Amino acid sequence: MVSSRGLTTKQPLFSFGLISDVQYADIPDGRSFLGVPRYYRHSILVLQRAVKEWNTHQKHMFVINFGDIVDGFCPKDQSLGAVQKVVDEFEKFKGGPVYHMIGNHCLYNLPRSQLLPLLKIQSLDGRAYYDFSPVPEYRFVVLDAYDISAIGWPQDHPKTLEAMKILREKNPNENMNSPDNLEGPERRFVMFNGGLGKEQMEWLDGVLLDATILNQKVIVCCHLPLDTGAANLDTLLWNYDEVMNLIHRYNCVKACLAGHDHIGGYSIDSHGIHHRVFEAALECPPGTSAFGYIEVYDDRISLIGTDRMESTDMHFSPRS
């Protein structure tokens, strides 16, 4: 491939499709608690258009869904069927595997025990974090943002109890989904967010050490954003600071990709790591879309967005 300057540009090592926050439900359109319109039936059409386009390209190795497959307002007697319906649409992708991660809306509909098999997340004791390496040069790390959470685990589960303890300490509101009276990043301590537990942190440390030994570049994927510059403060992972302190101890992580904050966002942190939060499929008015694909190179990743998803070139810091 030759650029307009006459210089030969490299072909990407590989590419993959992505979409976030489909939040499908067979219910009339509604609004978020902030009044933003939500198009529950249209969102599956956005996914269908995405899969059709990814298949037309005939080049993507895999697809990543960044969570919230079905909306919390989905009638609970329809939850199982709705999740299966959306999963079936993802399964129409012909290029390779589809990697899912869980979001809060997934857990409003189904407990982990039902959800993880549907999403083909290989699980031990309900854990939903994992990693994979599509080519030797790269590793993807998929975090479980609701490892410590008040939703998804049985009410008497130690992880639920730990989450409720955190919320009671940090959030004075009767409605713990409200960030009222919380200032700055403290606004993240609401029930629709969650955090990484000790075991997952130790696992992440081990994966990053292994990637460093193998000289792999790492892309971290998490439903919840990990940087204050890329997202609204009430959408952050509870222990984003702890997670980023661990990540910053290594040079291998090049980008952190997320969903959850439907408006989308982008930042570069103090260590040169890119943070890209993806625009939600759910909030696309009829006839519009939000999905894309990323081309992966040695020295950058390039998001090619469709319609409401903004394209973003992310060049890596030369520190590694």
Short mmCIF file of C-alpha atoms in Angstrom, two decimals:
data_model
loop_
_atom_site.label_atom_id
_atom_site.label_comp_id
_atom_site.label_asym_id
_atom_site.label_seq_id
_atom_site.Cartn_x
_atom_site.Cartn_y
_atom_site.Cartn_z
CA MET A 1 0.00 0.00 0.00
CA VAL A 2 1.37 3.43 -0.98
CA SER A 3 0.40 6.64 0.79
CA SER A 4 -0.25 9.98 -0.90
CA ARG A 5 3.33 10.96 -0.04
CA GLY A 6 4.63 8.07 -2.10
CA LEU A 7 5.91 6.21 0.97
CA THR A 8 5.08 2.56 1.43
CA THR A 9 2.91 2.02 4.49
CA LYS A 10 2.75 -1.26 6.34
CA GLN A 11 -0.23 -3.54 6.22
CA PRO A 12 -1.81 -4.19 9.64
CA LEU A 13 -0.81 -7.35 11.48
CA PHE A 14 -4.53 -8.08 11.90
CA SER A 15 -7.86 -6.39 12.52
CA PHE A 16 -10.94 -7.05 14.64
CA GLY A 17 -14.52 -5.80 14.86
CA LEU A 18 -16.01 -4.14 17.94
CA ILE A 19 -19.30 -2.90 19.33
CA SER A 20 -20.47 -1.88 22.80
CA ASP A 21 -23.63 -1.50 24.86
CA VAL A 22 -26.20 -3.01 22.50
CA GLN A 23 -28.65 -3.26 25.43
CA TYR A 24 -31.39 -4.77 23.27
CA ALA A 25 -34.90 -5.22 24.66
CA ASP A 26 -38.23 -5.81 22.91
CA ILE A 27 -39.80 -2.76 24.57
CA PRO A 28 -40.71 0.78 23.40
CA ASP A 29 -37.99 3.41 23.23
CA GLY A 30 -37.17 5.15 26.51
CA ARG A 31 -34.65 7.44 28.16
CA SER A 32 -31.74 7.14 30.56
CA PHE A 33 -32.03 8.60 34.07
CA LEU A 34 -30.37 11.70 32.58
CA GLY A 35 -33.00 11.92 29.84
CA VAL A 36 -30.90 10.61 26.92
CA PRO A 37 -33.06 8.75 24.35
CA ARG A 38 -32.57 4.98 24.17
CA TYR A 39 -33.66 2.87 21.21
CA TYR A 40 -34.11 -0.62 22.62
CA ARG A 41 -35.49 -2.40 19.55
CA HIS A 42 -33.30 -0.56 17.05
CA SER A 43 -30.04 -1.54 18.77
CA ILE A 44 -30.18 -5.11 17.44
CA LEU A 45 -30.44 -3.64 13.93
CA VAL A 46 -27.20 -1.76 14.62
CA LEU A 47 -25.60 -5.09 15.57
CA GLN A 48 -26.98 -6.74 12.43
CA ARG A 49 -25.49 -3.99 10.27
CA ALA A 50 -22.18 -4.35 12.10
CA VAL A 51 -21.97 -8.11 11.53
CA LYS A 52 -22.91 -7.69 7.88
CA GLU A 53 -20.18 -5.08 7.37
CA TRP A 54 -17.55 -7.11 9.26
CA ASN A 55 -18.38 -10.13 7.10
CA THR A 56 -18.20 -8.03 3.93
CA HIS A 57 -14.65 -6.97 4.84
CA GLN A 58 -13.56 -10.64 4.98
CA LYS A 59 -10.45 -9.76 6.99
CA HIS A 60 -11.23 -9.51 10.71
CA MET A 61 -9.77 -12.25 12.93
CA PHE A 62 -12.37 -11.84 15.68
CA VAL A 63 -14.97 -9.52 17.22
CA ILE A 64 -15.07 -8.07 20.73
CA ASN A 65 -18.37 -7.14 22.38
CA PHE A 66 -17.68 -4.66 25.20
CA GLY A 67 -20.62 -5.68 27.36
CA ASP A 68 -24.25 -4.89 28.17
CA ILE A 69 -25.80 -7.21 25.64
CA VAL A 70 -29.41 -6.79 26.90
CA ASP A 71 -30.96 -3.86 28.78
CA GLY A 72 -31.98 -3.94 32.44
CA PHE A 73 -35.54 -2.93 31.50
CA CYS A 74 -35.96 -6.15 29.52
CA PRO A 75 -38.88 -8.06 31.13
CA LYS A 76 -37.28 -10.76 33.23
CA ASP A 77 -39.38 -13.53 31.71
CA GLN A 78 -37.78 -12.54 28.38
CA SER A 79 -34.17 -12.19 29.62
CA LEU A 80 -32.93 -15.61 28.57
CA GLY A 81 -34.51 -15.39 25.12
CA ALA A 82 -33.27 -11.82 24.58
CA VAL A 83 -29.67 -12.69 25.48
CA GLN A 84 -29.82 -15.75 23.21
CA LYS A 85 -31.26 -13.64 20.38
CA VAL A 86 -28.39 -11.14 20.56
CA VAL A 87 -25.77 -13.89 20.93
CA ASP A 88 -27.23 -15.54 17.81
CA GLU A 89 -26.68 -12.30 15.87
CA PHE A 90 -23.05 -12.20 16.99
CA GLU A 91 -22.67 -15.84 15.94
CA LYS A 92 -23.41 -14.81 12.33
CA PHE A 93 -19.91 -13.29 12.21
CA LYS A 94 -17.97 -15.61 9.89
CA GLY A 95 -14.37 -14.51 10.45
CA GLY A 96 -13.52 -16.12 13.79
CA PRO A 97 -14.49 -16.10 17.47
CA VAL A 98 -16.58 -13.47 19.26
CA TYR A 99 -15.18 -12.46 22.66
CA HIS A 100 -17.71 -11.17 25.19
CA MET A 101 -17.35 -9.42 28.53
CA ILE A 102 -20.07 -8.89 31.09
CA GLY A 103 -21.63 -5.54 31.94
CA ASN A 104 -24.07 -4.45 34.61
CA HIS A 105 -27.11 -4.76 32.33
CA CYS A 106 -26.18 -8.37 31.54
CA LEU A 107 -26.23 -9.09 35.27
CA TYR A 108 -29.58 -7.33 35.83
CA ASN A 109 -31.04 -10.00 33.53
CA LEU A 110 -29.25 -13.23 34.38
CA PRO A 111 -26.99 -14.52 37.14
CA ARG A 112 -23.42 -15.39 36.21
CA SER A 113 -24.17 -19.09 36.30
CA GLN A 114 -26.57 -18.70 33.34
CA LEU A 115 -24.88 -15.81 31.58
CA LEU A 116 -21.32 -17.06 31.20
CA PRO A 117 -22.16 -20.28 29.28
CA LEU A 118 -24.38 -18.27 26.90
CA LEU A 119 -21.49 -15.89 26.22
CA LYS A 120 -19.07 -18.84 25.85
CA ILE A 121 -16.86 -17.42 28.60
CA GLN A 122 -14.84 -20.35 29.98
CA SER A 123 -15.27 -19.91 33.72
CA LEU A 124 -13.90 -21.22 36.97
CA ASP A 125 -16.09 -20.37 39.98
CA GLY A 126 -17.99 -17.74 38.01
CA ARG A 127 -14.92 -15.73 37.00
CA ALA A 128 -15.29 -13.82 33.74
CA TYR A 129 -11.73 -12.63 33.11
CA TYR A 130 -9.40 -14.18 30.55
CA ASP A 131 -6.73 -13.42 27.97
CA PHE A 132 -5.90 -14.48 24.44
CA SER A 133 -3.13 -13.93 21.92
CA PRO A 134 -4.28 -13.73 18.28
CA VAL A 135 -0.70 -13.27 17.01
CA PRO A 136 2.61 -13.72 18.85
CA GLU A 137 3.20 -9.95 19.10
CA TYR A 138 -0.03 -9.10 20.91
CA ARG A 139 -2.07 -10.20 23.90
CA PHE A 140 -5.60 -9.12 24.80
CA VAL A 141 -6.64 -9.04 28.45
CA VAL A 142 -10.38 -9.09 29.17
CA LEU A 143 -11.17 -7.93 32.70
CA ASP A 144 -14.19 -8.82 34.82
CA ALA A 145 -15.34 -5.38 35.98
CA TYR A 146 -18.06 -6.88 38.22
CA ASP A 147 -15.81 -9.32 40.07
CA ILE A 148 -16.60 -7.37 43.26
CA SER A 149 -20.20 -6.32 42.70
CA ALA A 150 -23.59 -6.03 44.32
CA ILE A 151 -25.15 -7.58 41.20
CA GLY A 152 -24.69 -10.97 39.57
CA TRP A 153 -23.55 -12.98 42.59
CA PRO A 154 -25.90 -14.58 45.15
CA GLN A 155 -26.87 -12.11 47.88
CA ASP A 156 -24.89 -13.96 50.55
CA HIS A 157 -21.80 -14.45 48.35
CA PRO A 158 -18.55 -13.03 49.80
CA LYS A 159 -18.09 -10.85 46.70
CA THR A 160 -21.57 -9.35 47.16
CA LEU A 161 -20.89 -8.72 50.83
CA GLU A 162 -17.55 -7.07 50.04
CA ALA A 163 -19.24 -4.86 47.43
CA MET A 164 -21.99 -3.79 49.82
CA LYS A 165 -19.38 -2.93 52.46
CA ILE A 166 -17.58 -0.68 49.95
CA LEU A 167 -20.84 1.00 48.92
CA ARG A 168 -21.95 1.61 52.50
CA GLU A 169 -18.57 3.17 53.30
CA LYS A 170 -18.41 5.33 50.18
CA ASN A 171 -22.00 6.17 49.22
CA PRO A 172 -24.29 7.89 51.76
CA ASN A 173 -27.38 7.78 49.52
CA GLU A 174 -30.40 5.61 50.18
CA ASN A 175 -30.38 4.81 46.46
CA MET A 176 -26.87 3.48 45.94
CA ASN A 177 -27.20 3.86 42.16
CA SER A 178 -27.13 7.61 42.76
CA PRO A 179 -23.83 9.56 42.84
CA ASP A 180 -25.52 12.54 44.53
CA ASN A 181 -23.35 14.24 47.19
CA LEU A 182 -20.25 12.43 45.92
CA GLU A 183 -17.45 14.61 44.56
CA GLY A 184 -14.96 14.01 41.74
CA PRO A 185 -13.84 10.42 41.16
CA GLU A 186 -15.72 9.38 44.35
CA ARG A 187 -18.83 9.49 42.13
CA ARG A 188 -17.79 6.05 40.83
CA PHE A 189 -18.97 4.36 44.02
CA VAL A 190 -22.45 3.48 42.77
CA MET A 191 -24.15 0.12 42.49
CA PHE A 192 -24.06 0.00 38.66
CA ASN A 193 -20.24 -0.12 38.78
CA GLY A 194 -17.93 -2.72 40.31
CA GLY A 195 -14.31 -3.61 40.90
CA LEU A 196 -11.56 -6.19 40.54
CA GLY A 197 -10.92 -8.52 43.47
CA LYS A 198 -7.59 -9.63 44.91
CA GLU A 199 -7.39 -12.87 42.88
CA GLN A 200 -8.05 -11.07 39.61
CA MET A 201 -5.43 -8.42 40.45
CA GLU A 202 -2.87 -11.17 41.10
CA TRP A 203 -3.86 -12.87 37.84
CA LEU A 204 -3.47 -9.57 35.94
CA ASP A 205 -0.02 -9.04 37.45
CA GLY A 206 1.00 -12.51 36.28
CA VAL A 207 -0.36 -11.98 32.76
CA LEU A 208 1.47 -8.65 32.40
CA LEU A 209 4.70 -10.21 33.66
CA ASP A 210 4.32 -13.06 31.16
CA ALA A 211 3.58 -10.63 28.31
CA THR A 212 6.68 -8.62 29.24
CA ILE A 213 8.87 -11.76 29.14
CA LEU A 214 7.39 -12.65 25.72
CA ASN A 215 7.83 -9.06 24.47
CA GLN A 216 4.10 -8.79 23.73
CA LYS A 217 2.10 -5.60 23.46
CA VAL A 218 -1.08 -5.74 25.55
CA ILE A 219 -4.56 -4.35 24.90
CA VAL A 220 -6.72 -4.27 28.04
CA CYS A 221 -10.49 -4.60 27.54
CA CYS A 222 -12.93 -3.78 30.34
CA HIS A 223 -16.62 -2.85 30.36
CA LEU A 224 -15.86 -0.04 32.83
CA PRO A 225 -13.45 2.80 31.92
CA LEU A 226 -10.08 3.05 33.66
CA ASP A 227 -9.13 6.72 33.20
CA THR A 228 -10.74 9.93 34.48
CA GLY A 229 -9.90 11.75 31.24
CA ALA A 230 -11.82 9.34 29.01
CA ALA A 231 -15.16 9.02 30.78
CA ASN A 232 -17.69 10.53 33.16
CA LEU A 233 -16.47 10.05 36.72
CA ASP A 234 -19.58 8.10 37.76
CA THR A 235 -18.81 5.36 35.19
CA LEU A 236 -15.30 4.39 36.35
CA LEU A 237 -14.21 1.04 37.76
CA TRP A 238 -14.25 1.25 41.57
CA ASN A 239 -10.53 0.48 41.87
CA TYR A 240 -9.43 1.94 38.52
CA ASP A 241 -6.56 3.69 40.33
CA GLU A 242 -5.25 0.42 41.79
CA VAL A 243 -5.56 -1.32 38.42
CA MET A 244 -3.77 1.49 36.56
CA ASN A 245 -1.01 1.61 39.20
CA LEU A 246 -0.39 -2.07 38.48
CA ILE A 247 -0.52 -1.56 34.70
CA HIS A 248 1.89 1.39 34.95
CA ARG A 249 4.49 -0.85 36.61
CA TYR A 250 4.90 -2.53 33.22
CA ASN A 251 5.64 -1.12 29.76
CA CYS A 252 3.62 -3.68 27.81
CA VAL A 253 0.10 -2.20 27.95
CA LYS A 254 -0.54 0.14 25.01
CA ALA A 255 -4.29 0.76 25.19
CA CYS A 256 -7.27 0.27 27.49
CA LEU A 257 -10.60 -0.12 25.68
CA ALA A 258 -14.01 0.15 27.39
CA GLY A 259 -17.75 0.72 27.09
CA HIS A 260 -20.39 1.67 29.70
CA ASP A 261 -20.16 5.47 29.28
CA HIS A 262 -22.44 5.68 26.26
CA ILE A 263 -21.25 9.04 24.95
CA GLY A 264 -17.74 7.68 24.35
CA GLY A 265 -14.39 9.26 25.13
CA TYR A 266 -10.66 9.28 24.56
CA SER A 267 -7.55 10.20 26.54
CA ILE A 268 -3.84 9.46 26.82
CA ASP A 269 -2.68 8.99 30.40
CA SER A 270 0.53 10.10 32.12
CA HIS A 271 2.33 6.94 30.96
CA GLY A 272 1.32 7.29 27.31
CA ILE A 273 -1.40 4.60 27.46
CA HIS A 274 -4.42 5.26 25.23
CA HIS A 275 -7.90 5.02 26.77
CA ARG A 276 -10.80 4.72 24.32
CA VAL A 277 -14.39 4.40 25.54
CA PHE A 278 -16.79 3.36 22.78
CA GLU A 279 -20.04 5.03 21.81
CA ALA A 280 -23.11 2.90 22.56
CA ALA A 281 -25.18 1.09 19.95
CA LEU A 282 -28.21 1.60 22.21
CA GLU A 283 -28.29 5.38 21.76
CA CYS A 284 -28.25 5.38 17.95
CA PRO A 285 -31.48 6.89 16.54
CA PRO A 286 -33.13 4.73 13.84
CA GLY A 287 -31.03 4.65 10.69
CA THR A 288 -27.76 5.46 12.51
CA SER A 289 -25.06 3.15 13.85
CA ALA A 290 -22.12 2.92 16.25
CA PHE A 291 -19.62 0.13 15.65
CA GLY A 292 -16.23 -0.22 14.06
CA TYR A 293 -13.07 -2.21 13.63
CA ILE A 294 -9.48 -1.77 14.74
CA GLU A 295 -6.44 -2.32 12.55
CA VAL A 296 -3.46 -3.39 14.65
CA TYR A 297 0.10 -2.46 13.69
CA ASP A 298 3.47 -2.77 15.46
CA ASP A 299 3.44 0.88 16.51
CA ARG A 300 -0.24 1.83 16.71
CA ILE A 301 -3.84 0.73 16.60
CA SER A 302 -6.30 2.49 14.34
CA LEU A 303 -10.04 2.53 15.06
CA ILE A 304 -12.16 2.94 11.94
CA GLY A 305 -15.57 3.93 13.25
CA THR A 306 -18.95 3.84 11.53
CA ASP A 307 -21.33 6.79 11.83
CA ARG A 308 -21.61 7.76 15.52
CA MET A 309 -18.42 5.91 16.51
CA GLU A 310 -15.51 8.28 16.00
CA SER A 311 -12.38 7.01 14.27
CA THR A 312 -9.25 7.25 16.42
CA ASP A 313 -5.56 6.71 15.61
CA MET A 314 -3.62 5.60 18.68
CA HIS A 315 0.15 5.80 18.21
CA PHE A 316 2.17 4.09 20.91
CA SER A 317 4.63 5.86 23.15
CA PRO A 318 8.25 4.89 22.28
CA ARG A 319 9.01 4.01 25.93
CA SER A 320 9.04 0.24 25.40
#
